[in-house]
Coordinates of C-alpha atoms in Angstrom, one line a residue:
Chain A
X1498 CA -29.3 1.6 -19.7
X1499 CA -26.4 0.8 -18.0
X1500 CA -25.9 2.0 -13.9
X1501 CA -22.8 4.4 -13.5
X1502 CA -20.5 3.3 -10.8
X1503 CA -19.5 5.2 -7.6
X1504 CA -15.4 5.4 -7.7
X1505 CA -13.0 6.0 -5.0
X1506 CA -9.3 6.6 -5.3
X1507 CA -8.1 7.3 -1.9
X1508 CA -4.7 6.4 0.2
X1509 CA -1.2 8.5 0.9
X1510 CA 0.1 6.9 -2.5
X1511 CA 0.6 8.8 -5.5
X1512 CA -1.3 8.4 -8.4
X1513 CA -5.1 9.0 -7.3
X1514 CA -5.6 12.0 -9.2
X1515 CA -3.3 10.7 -11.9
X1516 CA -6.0 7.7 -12.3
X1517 CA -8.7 10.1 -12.5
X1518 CA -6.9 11.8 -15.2
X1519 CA -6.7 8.3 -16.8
X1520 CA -9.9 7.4 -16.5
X1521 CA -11.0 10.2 -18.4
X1522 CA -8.7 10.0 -21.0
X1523 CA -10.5 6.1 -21.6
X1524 CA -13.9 7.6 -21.0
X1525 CA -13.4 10.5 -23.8
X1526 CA -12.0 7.2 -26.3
X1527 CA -15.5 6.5 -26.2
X1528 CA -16.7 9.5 -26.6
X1529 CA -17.8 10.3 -23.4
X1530 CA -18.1 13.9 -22.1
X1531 CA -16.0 14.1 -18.5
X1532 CA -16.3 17.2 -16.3
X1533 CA -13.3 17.1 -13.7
X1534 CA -13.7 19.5 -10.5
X1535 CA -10.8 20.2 -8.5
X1536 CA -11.3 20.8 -4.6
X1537 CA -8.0 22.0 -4.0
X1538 CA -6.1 22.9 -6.9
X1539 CA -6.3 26.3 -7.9
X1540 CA -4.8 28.7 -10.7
X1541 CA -1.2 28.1 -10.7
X1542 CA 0.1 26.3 -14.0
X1543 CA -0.4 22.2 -13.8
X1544 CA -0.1 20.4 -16.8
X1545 CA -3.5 18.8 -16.6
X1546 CA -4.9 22.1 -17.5
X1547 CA -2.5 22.4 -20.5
X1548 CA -3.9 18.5 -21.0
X1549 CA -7.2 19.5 -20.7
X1550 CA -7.2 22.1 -23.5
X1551 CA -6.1 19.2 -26.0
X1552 CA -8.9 17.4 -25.5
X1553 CA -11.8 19.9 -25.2
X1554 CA -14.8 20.3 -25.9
X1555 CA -15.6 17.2 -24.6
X1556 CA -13.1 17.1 -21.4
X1557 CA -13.8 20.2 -19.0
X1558 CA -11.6 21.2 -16.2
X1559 CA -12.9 23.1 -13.4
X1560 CA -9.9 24.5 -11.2
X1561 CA -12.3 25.3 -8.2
X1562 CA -9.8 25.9 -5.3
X1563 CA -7.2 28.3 -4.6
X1564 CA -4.7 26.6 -4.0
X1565 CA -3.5 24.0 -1.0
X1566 CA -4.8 25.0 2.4
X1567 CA -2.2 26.4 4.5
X1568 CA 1.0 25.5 2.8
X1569 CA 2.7 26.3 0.0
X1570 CA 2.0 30.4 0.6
X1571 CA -0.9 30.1 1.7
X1572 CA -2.0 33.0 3.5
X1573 CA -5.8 33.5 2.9
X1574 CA -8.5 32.8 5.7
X1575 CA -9.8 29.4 6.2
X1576 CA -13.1 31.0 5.8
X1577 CA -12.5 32.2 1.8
X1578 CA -10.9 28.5 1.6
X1579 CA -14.6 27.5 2.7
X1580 CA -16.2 29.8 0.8
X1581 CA -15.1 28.8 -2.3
X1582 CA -15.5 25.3 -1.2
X1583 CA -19.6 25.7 -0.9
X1584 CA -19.2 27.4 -4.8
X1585 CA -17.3 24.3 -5.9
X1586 CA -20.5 22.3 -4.6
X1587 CA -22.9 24.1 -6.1
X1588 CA -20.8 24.1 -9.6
X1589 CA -20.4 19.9 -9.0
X1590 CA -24.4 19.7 -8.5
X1591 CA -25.0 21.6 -11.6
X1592 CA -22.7 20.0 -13.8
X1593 CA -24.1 16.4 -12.3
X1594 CA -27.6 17.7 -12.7
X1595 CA -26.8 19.2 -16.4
X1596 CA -26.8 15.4 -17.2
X1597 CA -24.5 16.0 -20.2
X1598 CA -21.5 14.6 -18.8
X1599 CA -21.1 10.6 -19.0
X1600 CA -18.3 11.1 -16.4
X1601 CA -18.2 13.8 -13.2
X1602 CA -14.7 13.5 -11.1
X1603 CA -14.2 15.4 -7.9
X1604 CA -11.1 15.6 -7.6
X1605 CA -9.8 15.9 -3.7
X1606 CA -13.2 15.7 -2.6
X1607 CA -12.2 13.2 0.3
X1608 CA -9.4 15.6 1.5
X1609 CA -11.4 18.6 1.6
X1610 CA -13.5 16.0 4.0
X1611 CA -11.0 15.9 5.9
X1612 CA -9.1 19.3 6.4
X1613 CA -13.3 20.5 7.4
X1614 CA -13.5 22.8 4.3
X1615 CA -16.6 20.7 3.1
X1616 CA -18.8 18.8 5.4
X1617 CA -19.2 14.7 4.8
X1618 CA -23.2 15.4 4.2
X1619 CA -21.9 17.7 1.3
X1620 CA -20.5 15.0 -0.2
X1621 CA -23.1 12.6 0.6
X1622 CA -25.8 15.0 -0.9
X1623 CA -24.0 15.0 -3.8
X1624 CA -23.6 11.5 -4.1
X1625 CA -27.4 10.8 -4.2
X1626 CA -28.0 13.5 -6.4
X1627 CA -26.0 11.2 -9.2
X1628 CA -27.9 10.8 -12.2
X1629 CA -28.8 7.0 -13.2
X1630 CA -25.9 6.5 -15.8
X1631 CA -23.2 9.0 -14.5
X1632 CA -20.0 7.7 -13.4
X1633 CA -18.7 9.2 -10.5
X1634 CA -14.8 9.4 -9.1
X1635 CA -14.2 11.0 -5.8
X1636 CA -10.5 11.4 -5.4
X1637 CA -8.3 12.2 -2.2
X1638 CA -6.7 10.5 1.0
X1639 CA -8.9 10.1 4.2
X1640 CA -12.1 8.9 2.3
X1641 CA -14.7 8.4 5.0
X1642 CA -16.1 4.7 5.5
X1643 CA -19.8 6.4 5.0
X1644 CA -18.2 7.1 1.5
X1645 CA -16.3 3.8 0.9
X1646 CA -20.1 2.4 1.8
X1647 CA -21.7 4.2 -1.1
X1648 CA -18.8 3.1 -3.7
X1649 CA -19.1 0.6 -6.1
X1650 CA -15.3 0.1 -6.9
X1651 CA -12.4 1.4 -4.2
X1652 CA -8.7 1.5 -4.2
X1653 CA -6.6 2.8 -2.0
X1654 CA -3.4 4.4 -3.4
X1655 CA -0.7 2.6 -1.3
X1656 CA 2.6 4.4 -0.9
X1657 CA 5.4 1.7 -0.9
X1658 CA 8.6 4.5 -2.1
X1659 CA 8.4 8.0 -2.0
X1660 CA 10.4 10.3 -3.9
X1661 CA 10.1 13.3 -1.9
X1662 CA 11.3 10.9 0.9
X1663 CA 15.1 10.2 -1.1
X1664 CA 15.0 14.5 -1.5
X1665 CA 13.7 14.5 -4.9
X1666 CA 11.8 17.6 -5.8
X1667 CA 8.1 17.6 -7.3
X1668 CA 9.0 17.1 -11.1
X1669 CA 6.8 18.8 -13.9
X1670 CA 4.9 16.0 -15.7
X1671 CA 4.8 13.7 -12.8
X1672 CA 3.7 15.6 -9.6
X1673 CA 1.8 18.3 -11.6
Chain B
X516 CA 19.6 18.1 -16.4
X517 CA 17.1 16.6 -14.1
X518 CA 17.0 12.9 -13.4
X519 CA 13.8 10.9 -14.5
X520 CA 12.1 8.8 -12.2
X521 CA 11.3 5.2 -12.3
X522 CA 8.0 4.8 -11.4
X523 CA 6.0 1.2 -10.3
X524 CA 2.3 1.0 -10.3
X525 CA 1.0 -2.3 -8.8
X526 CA -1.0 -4.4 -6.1
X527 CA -4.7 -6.0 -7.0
X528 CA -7.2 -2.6 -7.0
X529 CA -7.7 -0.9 -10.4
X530 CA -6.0 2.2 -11.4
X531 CA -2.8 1.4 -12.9
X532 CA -3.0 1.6 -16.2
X533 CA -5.1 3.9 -15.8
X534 CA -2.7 5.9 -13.7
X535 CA -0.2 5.6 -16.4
X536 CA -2.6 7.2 -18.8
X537 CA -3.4 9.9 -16.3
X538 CA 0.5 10.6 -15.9
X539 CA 0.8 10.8 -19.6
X540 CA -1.5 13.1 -19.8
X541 CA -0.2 15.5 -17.4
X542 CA 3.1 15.0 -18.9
X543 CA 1.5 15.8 -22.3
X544 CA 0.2 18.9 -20.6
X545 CA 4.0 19.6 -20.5
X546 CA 4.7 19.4 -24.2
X547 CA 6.6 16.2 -23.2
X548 CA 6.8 13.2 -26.0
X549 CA 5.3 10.1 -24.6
X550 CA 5.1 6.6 -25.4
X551 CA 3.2 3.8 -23.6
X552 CA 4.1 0.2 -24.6
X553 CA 1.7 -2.5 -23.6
X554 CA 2.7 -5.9 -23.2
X555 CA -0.8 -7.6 -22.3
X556 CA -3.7 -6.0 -24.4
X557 CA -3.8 -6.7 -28.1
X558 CA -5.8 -5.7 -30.9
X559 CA -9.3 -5.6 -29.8
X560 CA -10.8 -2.2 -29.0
X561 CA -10.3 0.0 -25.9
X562 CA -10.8 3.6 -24.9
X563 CA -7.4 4.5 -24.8
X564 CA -6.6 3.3 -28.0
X565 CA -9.1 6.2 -29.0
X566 CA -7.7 8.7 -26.9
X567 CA -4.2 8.0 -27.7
X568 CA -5.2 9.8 -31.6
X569 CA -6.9 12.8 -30.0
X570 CA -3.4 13.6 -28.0
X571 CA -1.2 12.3 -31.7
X572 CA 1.7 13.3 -32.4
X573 CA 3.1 13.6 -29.2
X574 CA 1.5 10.3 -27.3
X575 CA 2.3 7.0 -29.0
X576 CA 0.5 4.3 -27.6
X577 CA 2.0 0.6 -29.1
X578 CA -0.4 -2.5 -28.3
X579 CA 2.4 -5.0 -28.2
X580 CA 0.5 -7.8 -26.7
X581 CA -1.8 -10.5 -28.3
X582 CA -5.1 -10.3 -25.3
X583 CA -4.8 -11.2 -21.9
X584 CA -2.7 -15.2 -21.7
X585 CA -5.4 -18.1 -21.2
X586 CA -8.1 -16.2 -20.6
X587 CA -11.0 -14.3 -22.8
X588 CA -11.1 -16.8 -25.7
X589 CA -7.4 -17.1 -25.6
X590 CA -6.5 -19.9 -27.9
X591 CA -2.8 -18.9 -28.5
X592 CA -0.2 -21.5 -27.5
X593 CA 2.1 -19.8 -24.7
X594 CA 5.1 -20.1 -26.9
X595 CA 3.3 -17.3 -29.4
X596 CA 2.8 -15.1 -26.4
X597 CA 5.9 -15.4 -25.3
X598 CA 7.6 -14.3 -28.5
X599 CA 5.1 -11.5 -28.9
X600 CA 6.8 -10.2 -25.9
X601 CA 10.4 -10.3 -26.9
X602 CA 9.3 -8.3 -29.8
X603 CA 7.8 -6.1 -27.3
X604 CA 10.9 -6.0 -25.6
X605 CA 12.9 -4.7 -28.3
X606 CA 10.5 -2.1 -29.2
X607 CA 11.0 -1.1 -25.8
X608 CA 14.6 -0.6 -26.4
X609 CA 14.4 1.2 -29.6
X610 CA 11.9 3.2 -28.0
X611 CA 14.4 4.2 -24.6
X612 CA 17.0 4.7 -26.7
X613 CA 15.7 6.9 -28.9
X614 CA 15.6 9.4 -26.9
X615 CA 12.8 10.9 -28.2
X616 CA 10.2 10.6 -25.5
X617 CA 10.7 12.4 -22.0
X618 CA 8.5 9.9 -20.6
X619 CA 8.1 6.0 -21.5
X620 CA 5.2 3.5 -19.9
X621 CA 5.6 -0.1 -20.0
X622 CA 1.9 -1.2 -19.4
X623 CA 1.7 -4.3 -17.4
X624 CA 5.3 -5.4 -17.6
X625 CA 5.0 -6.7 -14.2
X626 CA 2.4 -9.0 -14.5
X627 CA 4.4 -10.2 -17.9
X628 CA 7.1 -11.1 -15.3
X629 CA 4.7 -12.5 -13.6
X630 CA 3.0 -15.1 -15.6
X631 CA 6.4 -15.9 -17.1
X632 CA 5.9 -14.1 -20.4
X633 CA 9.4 -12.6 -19.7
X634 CA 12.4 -12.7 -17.3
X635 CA 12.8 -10.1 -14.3
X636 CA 16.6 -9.8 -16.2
X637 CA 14.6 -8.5 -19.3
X638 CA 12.8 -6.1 -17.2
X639 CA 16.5 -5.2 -15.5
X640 CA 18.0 -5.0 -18.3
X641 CA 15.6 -2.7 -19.7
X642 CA 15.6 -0.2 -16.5
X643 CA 19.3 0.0 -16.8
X644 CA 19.1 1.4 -20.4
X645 CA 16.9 4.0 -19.2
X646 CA 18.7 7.9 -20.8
X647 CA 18.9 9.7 -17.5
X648 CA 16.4 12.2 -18.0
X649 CA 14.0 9.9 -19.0
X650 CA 10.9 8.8 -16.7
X651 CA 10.4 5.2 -17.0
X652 CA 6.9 4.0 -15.5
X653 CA 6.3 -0.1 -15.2
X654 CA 2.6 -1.2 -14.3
X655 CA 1.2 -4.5 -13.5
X656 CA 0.7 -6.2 -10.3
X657 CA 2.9 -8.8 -8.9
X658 CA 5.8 -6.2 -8.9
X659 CA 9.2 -7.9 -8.4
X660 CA 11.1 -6.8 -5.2
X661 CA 14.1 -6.4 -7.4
X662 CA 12.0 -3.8 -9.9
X663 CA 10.9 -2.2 -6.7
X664 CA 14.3 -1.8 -5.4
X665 CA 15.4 0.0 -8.8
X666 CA 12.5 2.1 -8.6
X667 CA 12.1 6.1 -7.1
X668 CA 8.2 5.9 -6.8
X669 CA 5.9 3.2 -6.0
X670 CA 2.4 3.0 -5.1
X671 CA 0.5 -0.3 -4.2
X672 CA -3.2 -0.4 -6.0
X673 CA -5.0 -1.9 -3.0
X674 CA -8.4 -3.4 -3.9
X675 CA -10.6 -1.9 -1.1
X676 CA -13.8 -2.9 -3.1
X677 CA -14.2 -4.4 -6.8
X678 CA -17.2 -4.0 -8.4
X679 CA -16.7 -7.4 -10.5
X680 CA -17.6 -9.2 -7.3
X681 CA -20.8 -7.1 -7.0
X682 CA -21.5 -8.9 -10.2
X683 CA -21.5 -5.7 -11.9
X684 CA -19.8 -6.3 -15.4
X685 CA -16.7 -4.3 -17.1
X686 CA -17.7 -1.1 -18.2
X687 CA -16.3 0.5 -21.3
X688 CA -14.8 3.6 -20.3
X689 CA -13.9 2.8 -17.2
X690 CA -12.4 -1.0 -17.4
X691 CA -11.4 -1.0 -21.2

């Protein structure tokens, strides 16, 4: 019985999500079952849910957010933001606990940290709760050093050229 | 018409490749053709080589490489390696040309640069052939300043913590 690693993508570079993607698409090659939960991103059309849909039943994507926090018309209270946060916890601890999944990503888990619409002991909480053999990715910038301490493998996404920065738009395929 | 980007993924943490696949994905997601050419890994089995038949016909995935150079039972003279590559090369530029595929990946193409397997002009000439709308995405660390100078987006894997010097071995899934 082999000991699932902690994961961290964090950093302002592009690409920590993407990896998580990645990583399940290697993961479900072995046929692993991956449940990915998104903190932030909500119901608007990304392809990663298209993605998702060609490789069920054994990849399952959670869109728990509504959407980013106070940009990009945002124009709900921080408190339904929050709300919805606490449910996204409770559906991460159930799908961890549900021990079907060889691989559980939380996708923007750090950055919800940060921008205080889940506390760090949420996260920490969930951490332990890890079952034995479960991988587990947390994804987002600002990772907390209490969480880097817990991980077994970190990167930090490292943004060298941007190209939002040259005026280039979010392109479809790419950004989302 | 939109302009495709040219995309680096390098630096020493993990979560290139695996980026790469991630970004395929997504572009997948987008009913976009996609084709991942990888100049390192060979024959031997790994999970994307897996995953790349659940997402067929649109995500071709072309093992162009003979195993990682000098290491992991490597017994290959250089020379071989390095002709592998020019084949690898020229699929490359069948592949570009094409036209076929909104999005092409040229798994660890850097780090071929790198350990001499190729030239930096190769990889030049190579970028420059790129059909406008076409997203080009070069992995591998070691990146070339010149490749990065060409390039729209590019994010530095930093290794923050590896779990290889923990002593904990590669895990399928995750590593391979």
């Amino acid at each position: 019985m082999k000991k699932g690693l902690i994961i961290v993508y964090t950093g302002s570079g592009k690409g920590k999500t993407t990896a998580a993607l990645g990583l399940a698409l290697r993961s479900l090659g072995h046929n692993h079952n991956v449940c990915m939960v998104q903190f932030i991103k909500g119901s608007w059309h990304y392809g990663e849910m298209t993605s998702a849909n060609l490789l069920k039943p054994r990849f399952e994507l959670i869109a728990g957010g509504r959407g980013f926090v106070g940009i990009i018309d945002d124009n709900k209270p921080v408190v339904e933001h929050k709300q919805i946060a606490q449910q996204t916890i409770n559906i991460c601890k159930k799908k961890m606990l549900s021990k079907k999944y060889n691989t559980i990503i939380l996708d923007e888990i750090n950055y919800a940290v940060n921008i205080n619409l889940i506390k760090l002991d949420d996260v920490i909480d969930i951490i332990k709760l890890k079952p034995f053999e479960q991988n587990l990715v947390l994804t987002g910038n600002y990772a907390r050093s209490e969480i880097i301490e817990l991980a077994d493998l970190v990167t930090e996404m490292k943004e060298i050229k941007h190209p939002f920065k040259k005026g280039i738009k979010a392109k479809e395929g790419i950004d989302f």
